Amino acid sequence: MPEAVTTMKAIIQRVTKASVTVGEEQVSSIGRGLCVLLGISVEDTHRDAEYIVRKILNLRLFEDENGRAWSKSVMDKEFEVLCVSQFTLQCILKGNKPDFHAAMPAELAEPFYNSILENMRSTHKPELIKDGKFGAYMQVNIQNDGPVTIELTSPTGPTDPKQLSKQEKQQQRKEKTRTKGPSESSREKGGQRSRQDPNASSGAEGDVSSERES
Amino acid sequence: MPEAVTTMKAIIQRVTKASVTVGEEQVSSIGRGLCVLLGISVEDTHRDAEYIVRKILNLRLFEDENGRAWSKSVMDKEFEVLCVSQFTLQCILKGNKPDFHAAMPAELAEPFYNSILENMRSTHKPELIKDGKFGAYMQVNIQNDGPVTIELTSPTGPTDPKQLSKQEKQQQRKEKTRTKGPSESSREKGGQRSRQDPNASSGAEGDVSSERES
């Protein structure tokens, strides 16, 4: 099987309202803002998370007061964000059957996902960031306004000049993994990467993601 | 600016129900099935469309009668599909501002999108395929069941062996464009391409629809 370059993926829907129900219980709801479905891959680090959070909160998906489209962000408008973990976005098709081995395993993804929520809360306003219920079977009711839907991936796409260097880093990590216990290496990966990358705090580049056919 | 490889994109959400409202009027609704937001790029052809339609209808996103996940397709279950054109999926970020020049212009995207719906209707059952209202400002109400969300792109990704040949074709088309009037070349592109491509009828190279918001 060829080496896949995996990235964090977010499907961002501009909403009039959105809510999450588990069983009979509504666990959260928002009014105007963004509903984000977030898929974390096995390769993702805090750098990917920081990129995605910054983009979600700063993307200009709303009108300004004069009705000019694509002018204001969810932070500018003080609108809400409903963020729901969605491992199925890390799907690789085997023919018509989805395979989710590229998704970060739940026991690692849950604390990582919670750190992403914390990042959003501290960047925006804590009370404007809502959550689903990690790992639960949910009904997510999304009133997509427009519709306006944006797909974001962390910056390792096909047209991104950093792709090669990310692939190289993955290779390096892989080599490290071979000489260490798997739990230690996976724990270390985020910190290692952000230390060695001088661009970690620089701006942003969006890209297009791609998928594999069987 | 680097050359981007654009592809048709579909965001597929498994739903308990979904509907589209324009103003006060509900223009369509479905029960269990799939809500598809479909973004057509300027580069897409009928081959991309055929691939995407085939995948949407055959993806195993539903349980079988024994509760085994990822076993049955929307066609197997005779569930419905609500397909809504969504040009914003063809987004290229310029900083935090979305740019939609990669989306197929509405006057080309609308007939192309309609041909995709026709393809779905003839492959599944006509009465099980519902539509939004192309180009209108809609509220799309999506009850995402799980949630389960899959992103599909037509097969031109970085790890796809067909990528080079598609890029070569794009280059060829571009060279043609330079020697002709722009309106003639854009009109001719689909036909020209399918004539010169021996694989045109084997699989899929389609386009993505877009509506353009002001």
Short mmCIF file of C-alpha atoms in Angstrom, two decimals:
data_model
loop_
_atom_site.label_atom_id
_atom_site.label_comp_id
_atom_site.label_asym_id
_atom_site.label_seq_id
_atom_site.Cartn_x
_atom_site.Cartn_y
_atom_site.Cartn_z
CA MET A 1 0.00 0.00 0.00
CA PRO A 2 1.43 3.43 -0.89
CA GLU A 3 2.33 5.92 1.82
CA ALA A 4 -0.63 8.24 2.40
CA VAL A 5 -0.15 11.84 3.44
CA THR A 6 -2.86 12.31 6.01
CA THR A 7 -4.03 15.64 7.34
CA MET A 8 -6.53 16.97 9.78
CA LYS A 9 -9.82 17.66 8.02
CA ALA A 10 -12.61 20.00 8.99
CA ILE A 11 -15.96 20.36 7.26
CA ILE A 12 -17.25 23.79 8.16
CA GLN A 13 -20.91 24.57 7.59
CA ARG A 14 -22.25 28.07 8.11
CA VAL A 15 -25.44 27.65 10.12
CA THR A 16 -28.53 29.46 11.24
CA LYS A 17 -28.69 26.95 14.08
CA ALA A 18 -27.31 23.55 14.98
CA SER A 19 -27.65 21.07 17.81
CA VAL A 20 -26.59 17.65 19.03
CA THR A 21 -28.90 15.05 20.48
CA VAL A 22 -27.86 11.79 22.15
CA GLY A 23 -30.82 9.50 22.65
CA GLU A 24 -33.60 11.77 23.82
CA GLU A 25 -31.30 14.34 25.32
CA GLN A 26 -30.16 17.50 23.56
CA VAL A 27 -26.56 17.87 24.71
CA SER A 28 -25.81 21.20 23.03
CA SER A 29 -27.11 23.78 20.62
CA ILE A 30 -26.03 26.99 18.94
CA GLY A 31 -27.70 29.79 17.01
CA ARG A 32 -25.92 31.50 14.11
CA GLY A 33 -22.34 30.48 13.54
CA LEU A 34 -20.40 27.47 12.33
CA CYS A 35 -20.92 23.75 12.69
CA VAL A 36 -17.53 22.05 12.42
CA LEU A 37 -17.09 18.32 11.82
CA LEU A 38 -13.48 17.53 12.70
CA GLY A 39 -11.52 14.50 11.57
CA ILE A 40 -8.15 13.89 13.22
CA SER A 41 -5.61 11.66 11.50
CA VAL A 42 -2.96 9.45 13.05
CA GLU A 43 -0.29 11.82 11.78
CA ASP A 44 -1.69 15.05 13.18
CA THR A 45 0.18 17.20 15.63
CA HIS A 46 -0.57 20.34 17.58
CA ARG A 47 0.70 22.33 14.65
CA ASP A 48 -2.09 20.95 12.45
CA ALA A 49 -4.57 21.71 15.22
CA GLU A 50 -3.39 25.27 15.61
CA TYR A 51 -3.68 25.88 11.88
CA ILE A 52 -7.21 24.49 11.75
CA VAL A 53 -8.40 26.39 14.82
CA ARG A 54 -6.98 29.65 13.51
CA LYS A 55 -8.65 29.16 10.14
CA ILE A 56 -12.03 28.16 11.57
CA LEU A 57 -12.15 31.22 13.77
CA ASN A 58 -10.82 33.69 11.18
CA LEU A 59 -12.36 32.50 7.93
CA ARG A 60 -14.52 35.22 6.43
CA LEU A 61 -17.77 33.41 5.84
CA PHE A 62 -20.23 36.08 6.98
CA GLU A 63 -21.54 39.35 5.61
CA ASP A 64 -20.59 42.67 7.03
CA GLU A 65 -23.17 45.22 8.19
CA ASN A 66 -23.57 46.47 4.60
CA GLY A 67 -24.39 43.01 3.27
CA ARG A 68 -20.99 42.50 1.66
CA ALA A 69 -20.38 38.74 1.50
CA TRP A 70 -17.20 36.98 2.70
CA SER A 71 -16.25 39.85 4.98
CA LYS A 72 -16.52 38.79 8.59
CA SER A 73 -15.39 35.84 10.66
CA VAL A 74 -17.28 33.97 13.37
CA MET A 75 -15.13 35.88 15.88
CA ASP A 76 -15.87 39.26 14.26
CA LYS A 77 -19.59 38.52 14.51
CA GLU A 78 -19.36 36.96 17.98
CA PHE A 79 -21.25 33.97 16.64
CA GLU A 80 -21.07 30.45 18.04
CA VAL A 81 -19.18 27.33 17.02
CA LEU A 82 -20.48 23.79 17.45
CA CYS A 83 -17.54 21.42 17.02
CA VAL A 84 -18.13 17.67 16.71
CA SER A 85 -15.45 15.02 16.38
CA GLN A 86 -15.91 13.06 13.14
CA PHE A 87 -13.44 10.25 12.55
CA THR A 88 -15.22 9.15 9.35
CA LEU A 89 -13.60 12.10 7.56
CA GLN A 90 -10.38 10.08 7.74
CA CYS A 91 -11.80 7.63 5.25
CA ILE A 92 -9.85 5.67 2.70
CA LEU A 93 -12.05 3.79 0.27
CA LYS A 94 -11.39 0.14 -0.41
CA GLY A 95 -13.67 -0.13 -3.37
CA ASN A 96 -16.97 0.97 -1.88
CA LYS A 97 -16.13 0.09 1.69
CA PRO A 98 -14.81 2.84 3.93
CA ASP A 99 -11.66 2.14 5.92
CA PHE A 100 -10.83 4.32 8.91
CA HIS A 101 -7.34 3.21 9.87
CA ALA A 102 -6.02 6.69 9.03
CA ALA A 103 -8.10 8.14 11.89
CA MET A 104 -6.34 8.73 15.19
CA PRO A 105 -7.42 6.02 17.65
CA ALA A 106 -10.08 7.23 20.09
CA GLU A 107 -7.90 6.95 23.20
CA LEU A 108 -5.41 9.41 21.66
CA ALA A 109 -7.96 11.44 19.70
CA GLU A 110 -10.14 12.30 22.70
CA PRO A 111 -7.53 14.28 24.70
CA PHE A 112 -6.21 15.79 21.48
CA TYR A 113 -9.72 16.85 20.46
CA ASN A 114 -10.30 18.32 23.92
CA SER A 115 -7.12 20.37 23.58
CA ILE A 116 -8.47 21.71 20.27
CA LEU A 117 -11.69 22.79 22.00
CA GLU A 118 -9.64 24.48 24.73
CA ASN A 119 -7.64 26.31 22.08
CA MET A 120 -10.88 27.52 20.45
CA ARG A 121 -12.30 28.60 23.79
CA SER A 122 -9.24 30.59 24.74
CA THR A 123 -8.98 32.21 21.29
CA HIS A 124 -12.71 33.02 20.90
CA LYS A 125 -14.98 33.25 23.93
CA PRO A 126 -15.39 30.11 26.06
CA GLU A 127 -19.17 30.39 26.18
CA LEU A 128 -19.43 30.56 22.38
CA ILE A 129 -17.74 27.17 21.74
CA LYS A 130 -19.99 24.13 22.04
CA ASP A 131 -19.21 20.45 21.78
CA GLY A 132 -20.82 17.15 20.94
CA LYS A 133 -20.28 14.06 23.06
CA PHE A 134 -17.06 12.38 22.02
CA GLY A 135 -17.56 8.84 20.78
CA ALA A 136 -21.32 8.79 21.30
CA TYR A 137 -23.92 7.97 18.67
CA MET A 138 -25.32 11.42 17.98
CA GLN A 139 -27.90 13.12 15.84
CA VAL A 140 -26.30 16.36 14.67
CA ASN A 141 -28.92 18.74 13.37
CA ILE A 142 -27.37 21.29 11.05
CA GLN A 143 -29.27 24.12 9.42
CA ASN A 144 -26.79 24.99 6.70
CA ASP A 145 -27.29 28.64 5.78
CA GLY A 146 -26.75 29.32 2.05
CA PRO A 147 -25.64 26.58 1.89
CA VAL A 148 -22.04 27.52 2.66
CA THR A 149 -19.69 24.62 3.23
CA ILE A 150 -15.90 24.80 3.31
CA GLU A 151 -13.50 21.94 3.59
CA LEU A 152 -10.28 22.67 5.41
CA THR A 153 -7.24 20.48 5.65
CA SER A 154 -4.07 21.18 7.53
CA PRO A 155 -1.42 22.38 5.08
CA THR A 156 0.04 19.28 3.46
CA GLY A 157 -1.99 19.11 0.26
CA PRO A 158 -0.87 18.33 -3.26
CA THR A 159 -0.08 21.91 -4.24
CA ASP A 160 1.59 22.81 -1.01
CA PRO A 161 5.34 23.29 -1.19
CA LYS A 162 5.66 21.98 2.37
CA GLN A 163 4.36 18.58 1.37
CA LEU A 164 7.74 17.07 0.77
CA SER A 165 9.08 18.28 4.06
CA LYS A 166 6.06 16.81 5.88
CA GLN A 167 6.58 13.52 4.12
CA GLU A 168 10.19 13.60 5.13
CA LYS A 169 9.23 14.27 8.71
CA GLN A 170 6.77 11.41 8.64
CA GLN A 171 9.53 9.21 7.41
CA GLN A 172 11.78 10.41 10.22
CA ARG A 173 9.09 9.74 12.78
CA LYS A 174 8.58 6.34 11.33
CA GLU A 175 12.22 5.55 11.68
CA LYS A 176 12.11 6.71 15.26
CA THR A 177 9.12 4.51 15.87
CA ARG A 178 11.07 1.49 14.80
CA THR A 179 13.66 2.07 17.50
CA LYS A 180 11.22 2.81 20.32
CA GLY A 181 8.12 1.46 21.91
CA PRO A 182 5.07 2.62 19.95
CA SER A 183 3.43 4.38 22.87
CA GLU A 184 6.49 6.46 23.61
CA SER A 185 7.01 7.49 20.02
CA SER A 186 3.41 8.48 19.46
CA ARG A 187 3.43 10.52 22.63
CA GLU A 188 6.58 12.31 21.59
CA LYS A 189 5.61 13.10 18.05
CA GLY A 190 3.79 16.41 18.63
CA GLY A 191 6.48 18.04 20.70
CA GLN A 192 9.30 16.80 18.53
CA ARG A 193 7.74 18.22 15.46
CA SER A 194 6.93 21.65 16.75
CA ARG A 195 10.43 22.07 18.11
CA GLN A 196 12.11 21.22 14.88
CA ASP A 197 9.90 23.29 12.63
CA PRO A 198 10.73 26.98 12.42
CA ASN A 199 7.54 27.75 10.53
CA ALA A 200 5.23 26.43 13.19
CA SER A 201 3.96 29.84 14.19
CA SER A 202 3.83 31.42 10.74
CA GLY A 203 0.67 32.00 8.72
CA ALA A 204 -1.50 29.73 6.80
CA GLU A 205 -2.07 28.10 3.56
CA GLY A 206 -5.26 26.36 2.60
CA ASP A 207 -5.41 23.46 0.31
CA VAL A 208 -7.32 20.88 -1.39
CA SER A 209 -7.48 17.42 -0.07
CA SER A 210 -7.68 14.29 -2.03
CA GLU A 211 -8.80 10.82 -1.63
CA ARG A 212 -7.80 7.45 -2.74
CA GLU A 213 -9.67 5.20 -5.06
CA SER A 214 -9.36 1.53 -4.64
CA MET B 1 0.45 31.25 -8.22
CA PRO B 2 1.07 27.51 -8.44
CA GLU B 3 -1.06 25.36 -10.71
CA ALA B 4 -3.79 23.76 -8.62
CA VAL B 5 -5.22 20.39 -9.52
CA THR B 6 -8.92 20.84 -9.04
CA THR B 7 -11.39 18.02 -8.64
CA MET B 8 -15.07 17.53 -8.08
CA LYS B 9 -15.84 17.41 -4.37
CA ALA B 10 -18.77 15.89 -2.57
CA ILE B 11 -19.51 16.12 1.13
CA ILE B 12 -21.74 13.18 1.94
CA GLN B 13 -23.65 13.19 5.20
CA ARG B 14 -25.66 10.16 6.30
CA VAL B 15 -28.99 11.50 7.44
CA THR B 16 -32.13 10.56 9.32
CA LYS B 17 -33.84 13.34 7.40
CA ALA B 18 -32.93 16.41 5.40
CA SER B 19 -34.76 19.21 3.63
CA VAL B 20 -34.30 22.39 1.66
CA THR B 21 -36.21 25.61 2.25
CA VAL B 22 -36.14 28.70 0.05
CA GLY B 23 -37.77 31.65 1.77
CA GLU B 24 -40.86 30.21 3.43
CA GLU B 25 -41.21 27.35 0.98
CA GLN B 26 -39.88 23.85 1.56
CA VAL B 27 -38.70 22.81 -1.90
CA SER B 28 -37.72 19.23 -1.06
CA SER B 29 -37.20 16.76 1.72
CA ILE B 30 -36.01 13.22 2.29
CA GLY B 31 -36.14 10.69 5.09
CA ARG B 32 -33.23 8.31 5.74
CA GLY B 33 -30.44 8.43 3.23
CA LEU B 34 -27.67 10.78 2.16
CA CYS B 35 -27.41 14.53 1.92
CA VAL B 36 -24.80 15.39 -0.70
CA LEU B 37 -23.24 18.83 -1.08
CA LEU B 38 -21.59 18.87 -4.49
CA GLY B 39 -18.87 21.25 -5.64
CA ILE B 40 -17.97 21.28 -9.34
CA SER B 41 -14.62 22.69 -10.46
CA VAL B 42 -13.76 24.41 -13.72
CA GLU B 43 -11.70 21.40 -14.73
CA ASP B 44 -14.32 18.72 -14.20
CA THR B 45 -15.66 16.51 -16.95
CA HIS B 46 -18.33 13.85 -17.22
CA ARG B 47 -15.77 11.28 -16.21
CA ASP B 48 -15.38 12.96 -12.78
CA ALA B 49 -19.17 13.11 -12.51
CA GLU B 50 -19.59 9.44 -13.27
CA TYR B 51 -17.02 8.49 -10.66
CA ILE B 52 -18.68 10.64 -7.99
CA VAL B 53 -22.19 9.39 -8.78
CA ARG B 54 -21.07 5.78 -8.72
CA LYS B 55 -19.33 6.26 -5.37
CA ILE B 56 -22.23 8.15 -3.76
CA LEU B 57 -24.70 5.45 -4.73
CA ASN B 58 -22.47 2.49 -3.85
CA LEU B 59 -20.62 3.63 -0.74
CA ARG B 60 -21.37 1.31 2.15
CA LEU B 61 -22.44 3.73 4.84
CA PHE B 62 -25.38 1.82 6.31
CA GLU B 63 -25.83 -1.21 8.53
CA ASP B 64 -27.10 -4.50 7.26
CA GLU B 65 -30.11 -6.25 8.78
CA ASN B 66 -27.86 -7.78 11.48
CA GLY B 67 -26.56 -4.40 12.60
CA ARG B 68 -23.17 -4.83 10.94
CA ALA B 69 -21.85 -1.34 10.15
CA TRP B 70 -20.49 -0.21 6.77
CA SER B 71 -22.31 -2.94 4.90
CA LYS B 72 -25.02 -1.46 2.73
CA SER B 73 -25.28 1.36 0.24
CA VAL B 74 -28.06 3.89 -0.21
CA MET B 75 -29.15 1.84 -3.23
CA ASP B 76 -29.09 -1.45 -1.28
CA LYS B 77 -31.35 0.13 1.35
CA GLU B 78 -33.54 1.97 -1.16
CA PHE B 79 -32.95 5.13 0.81
CA GLU B 80 -33.13 8.66 -0.59
CA VAL B 81 -30.51 11.14 -1.74
CA LEU B 82 -30.83 14.91 -1.39
CA CYS B 83 -28.22 16.50 -3.64
CA VAL B 84 -27.49 20.22 -3.40
CA SER B 85 -25.05 22.16 -5.54
CA GLN B 86 -22.38 23.81 -3.39
CA PHE B 87 -19.82 25.90 -5.22
CA THR B 88 -18.15 27.02 -1.97
CA LEU B 89 -16.47 23.61 -1.77
CA GLN B 90 -14.23 24.87 -4.59
CA CYS B 91 -12.61 27.28 -2.19
CA ILE B 92 -9.04 28.47 -2.31
CA LEU B 93 -8.07 30.53 0.68
CA LYS B 94 -6.32 33.83 0.22
CA GLY B 95 -5.33 34.27 3.80
CA ASN B 96 -8.70 34.11 5.53
CA LYS B 97 -10.77 35.16 2.55
CA PRO B 98 -12.33 32.45 0.43
CA ASP B 99 -11.81 32.64 -3.32
CA PHE B 100 -14.10 30.66 -5.61
CA HIS B 101 -12.52 31.05 -9.02
CA ALA B 102 -11.85 27.32 -9.13
CA ALA B 103 -15.62 26.69 -9.19
CA MET B 104 -17.25 26.10 -12.55
CA PRO B 105 -19.20 29.23 -13.55
CA ALA B 106 -22.92 28.92 -12.89
CA GLU B 107 -23.98 29.04 -16.55
CA LEU B 108 -21.88 25.93 -17.24
CA ALA B 109 -22.34 24.32 -13.84
CA GLU B 110 -26.14 24.30 -13.91
CA PRO B 111 -26.61 22.04 -16.96
CA PHE B 112 -23.69 19.90 -15.82
CA TYR B 113 -25.20 19.57 -12.35
CA ASN B 114 -28.55 18.65 -13.90
CA SER B 115 -26.85 15.91 -15.90
CA ILE B 116 -25.40 14.54 -12.65
CA LEU B 117 -28.88 14.42 -11.13
CA GLU B 118 -30.14 12.61 -14.24
CA ASN B 119 -27.31 10.12 -13.92
CA MET B 120 -28.26 9.49 -10.26
CA ARG B 121 -31.93 9.12 -11.14
CA SER B 122 -31.30 6.61 -13.90
CA THR B 123 -28.83 4.60 -11.76
CA HIS B 124 -30.92 4.61 -8.55
CA LYS B 125 -34.67 5.24 -8.69
CA PRO B 126 -35.85 8.59 -10.03
CA GLU B 127 -38.27 9.20 -7.17
CA LEU B 128 -35.51 8.68 -4.56
CA ILE B 129 -33.26 11.50 -5.83
CA LYS B 130 -34.14 14.99 -4.61
CA ASP B 131 -32.65 18.33 -5.46
CA GLY B 132 -32.21 21.81 -4.03
CA LYS B 133 -32.85 24.90 -6.11
CA PHE B 134 -29.75 25.71 -8.14
CA GLY B 135 -28.32 29.12 -7.37
CA ALA B 136 -30.93 30.05 -4.79
CA TYR B 137 -30.26 31.14 -1.23
CA MET B 138 -31.34 28.04 0.68
CA GLN B 139 -31.60 26.73 4.19
CA VAL B 140 -30.48 23.11 4.03
CA ASN B 141 -31.57 21.25 7.13
CA ILE B 142 -29.44 18.18 7.67
CA GLN B 143 -29.95 15.69 10.47
CA ASN B 144 -26.56 14.01 10.35
CA ASP B 145 -26.98 10.48 11.72
CA GLY B 146 -23.97 9.29 13.73
CA PRO B 147 -22.55 11.69 12.66
CA VAL B 148 -21.21 10.04 9.50
CA THR B 149 -19.59 12.39 7.01
CA ILE B 150 -17.43 11.37 4.06
CA GLU B 151 -15.57 13.64 1.71
CA LEU B 152 -15.23 12.39 -1.85
CA THR B 153 -13.10 13.86 -4.59
CA SER B 154 -12.82 12.68 -8.13
CA PRO B 155 -9.66 10.64 -8.56
CA THR B 156 -6.86 13.11 -9.20
CA GLY B 157 -5.23 13.22 -5.79
CA PRO B 158 -1.54 13.26 -5.01
CA THR B 159 -1.22 9.51 -4.61
CA ASP B 160 -3.38 8.64 -7.57
CA PRO B 161 -1.49 7.25 -10.55
CA LYS B 162 -3.88 9.03 -12.91
CA GLN B 163 -2.83 12.42 -11.64
CA LEU B 164 -0.04 12.98 -14.08
CA SER B 165 -2.13 12.14 -17.06
CA LYS B 166 -4.90 14.47 -15.90
CA GLN B 167 -2.39 17.24 -15.37
CA GLU B 168 -1.06 16.62 -18.83
CA LYS B 169 -4.55 16.88 -20.25
CA GLN B 170 -5.13 20.11 -18.38
CA GLN B 171 -1.95 21.43 -19.88
CA GLN B 172 -3.07 20.38 -23.34
CA ARG B 173 -6.40 22.10 -22.89
CA LYS B 174 -4.65 25.19 -21.69
CA GLU B 175 -2.47 25.25 -24.76
CA LYS B 176 -5.53 24.91 -26.93
CA THR B 177 -7.18 27.75 -25.06
CA ARG B 178 -4.30 30.04 -25.89
CA THR B 179 -4.83 29.58 -29.62
CA LYS B 180 -8.59 30.13 -29.58
CA GLY B 181 -11.15 32.59 -28.38
CA PRO B 182 -11.98 31.92 -24.73
CA SER B 183 -15.67 31.30 -25.29
CA GLU B 184 -15.11 28.81 -28.04
CA SER B 185 -12.46 26.90 -26.15
CA SER B 186 -14.48 26.64 -22.97
CA ARG B 187 -17.48 25.43 -24.89
CA GLU B 188 -15.49 22.87 -26.77
CA LYS B 189 -13.48 21.53 -23.90
CA GLY B 190 -15.81 18.70 -22.84
CA GLY B 191 -16.33 17.26 -26.28
CA GLN B 192 -12.76 17.64 -27.36
CA ARG B 193 -11.55 15.93 -24.31
CA SER B 194 -13.80 12.94 -24.50
CA ARG B 195 -12.87 12.37 -28.11
CA GLN B 196 -9.19 12.34 -27.42
CA ASP B 197 -9.38 10.33 -24.24
CA PRO B 198 -9.77 6.61 -24.75
CA ASN B 199 -10.76 6.18 -21.11
CA ALA B 200 -13.56 8.69 -21.21
CA SER B 201 -16.30 6.11 -21.27
CA SER B 202 -14.69 3.65 -18.90
CA GLY B 203 -14.88 5.48 -15.66
CA ALA B 204 -15.32 8.96 -14.68
CA GLU B 205 -14.09 12.38 -15.20
CA GLY B 206 -16.79 14.79 -14.38
CA ASP B 207 -17.30 18.17 -13.14
CA VAL B 208 -18.50 19.89 -10.22
CA SER B 209 -21.30 22.30 -10.12
CA SER B 210 -21.15 25.60 -8.60
CA GLU B 211 -23.36 28.40 -7.95
CA ARG B 212 -21.78 31.61 -7.30
CA GLU B 213 -22.83 33.75 -4.44
CA SER B 214 -22.57 37.49 -4.75
#
